[in-house]
Amino acid sequence: MPGAFELRETGSPKGLGVFATQPFASKEIIFEEKPLVSAQFCWNEAYGYYACHHCMRPMETVVENFRRLSNNGSAVLPYPELCRTDKSKHTACESCRVGYCSERCKQIAEQQYHHMLCQAKLPGLVRLVECWKQIHFPPETVSIMLIARIIAMIEGSEDKQSVLQTLMSFSHETVSDSGVGLVVDEEKLQLVRQMVAETLPINHAKYLVSEEGFNKLFALIGRNGQGVGTSVFSMWVSDVGKKDMSDEEREAVDHFIDVAYAQMDEHVGTFLNCEGSALFKLQRCLNHSCTPNALVTFPHSDHTAVVQALRPIETGEEICISYIDECTLQRSRHSRNKQLQRYYLFECCCNKCMEQIGLPDETSEEESEEEEEDEEMDS
């Protein structure tokens, strides 16, 4: 929506912010954007979340998806014809057999990064991914494949310096400068850096595998990376909700959906989506607030981000999203900022945090237990 917003300096860790130049109604779309680069999480892929290797569109049918997530191989869904998966368009790399939802995605991937990262041509990539998985367990926040694709895009670009400069214009520090560890500790980070340098054929992006450059790249992703989630089941639920049917049919299908979510929750918990991370040129300028007025969604069931107003937004108001989930937003200022420092390398100064700055930094027993579990998982 050109002209509906503008970028301004804010003094925030990112430097820039996005401000409305017109009012937005609640639920109105502010803008949508495709990423510069995206990648599915390694553990997410390993656990059978089958998605397009480029755009992360789910490649299971809704029946296949529900049967896997509910651990019920004979489950039957009503209105299966509403499934959006079109397997007739699916294709794969002839060499390594990674799948794509369409020939177009395959061509884009080959041009941007897959020419360098095809596992059939680069067998060491499998070892790199396995190393990463052993030091970064779910829930994931970044993927080693995102880093590999960034490097491959620079190596394959006709204007390599321009691509590198675009990425380095994103806000970042080195991990050590930030004063906190991002995802992995320094020793493990250097192990990954060494494996990336040894695995990928790097000529022009050598700075990114230097100690300083690799730390900056991790911090860049930490500050700017946007989680991506896609689901063929949620798309089916949305389309069922739009279908004309009798009150009796509506009651029956609503009951089915409630039971279906309960069954999936029992088997896989909150891990319902194909999940990954992406870097967006415009979306990355959206700052965090613990009282956000906008939300990033993925209604096209691919890596295209759609930013939507959560409430009415006035002209001149900064458009802010939350970097943390709804549950964490309800916790104490201490707990919110502990997560923001850990994963995004900054302490929040939004109005809510400033109002609570004089309050004791208390953490509930439940929050403390969860934080201890997270720390044990990372150690």
XYZ file of N, CA and C in Angstrom, residues 2 132 339 356:
12
model
N 1.454 1.605 -1.151
C 2.387 2.736 -1.235
C 1.769 4.023 -0.694
N 24.250 -28.606 13.362
C 23.390 -27.541 13.861
C 22.253 -28.099 14.721
N 13.458 -12.682 27.626
C 13.322 -13.355 26.337
C 13.767 -12.451 25.187
N 6.158 -0.031 33.972
C 6.424 -1.091 34.946
C 7.859 -1.092 35.444
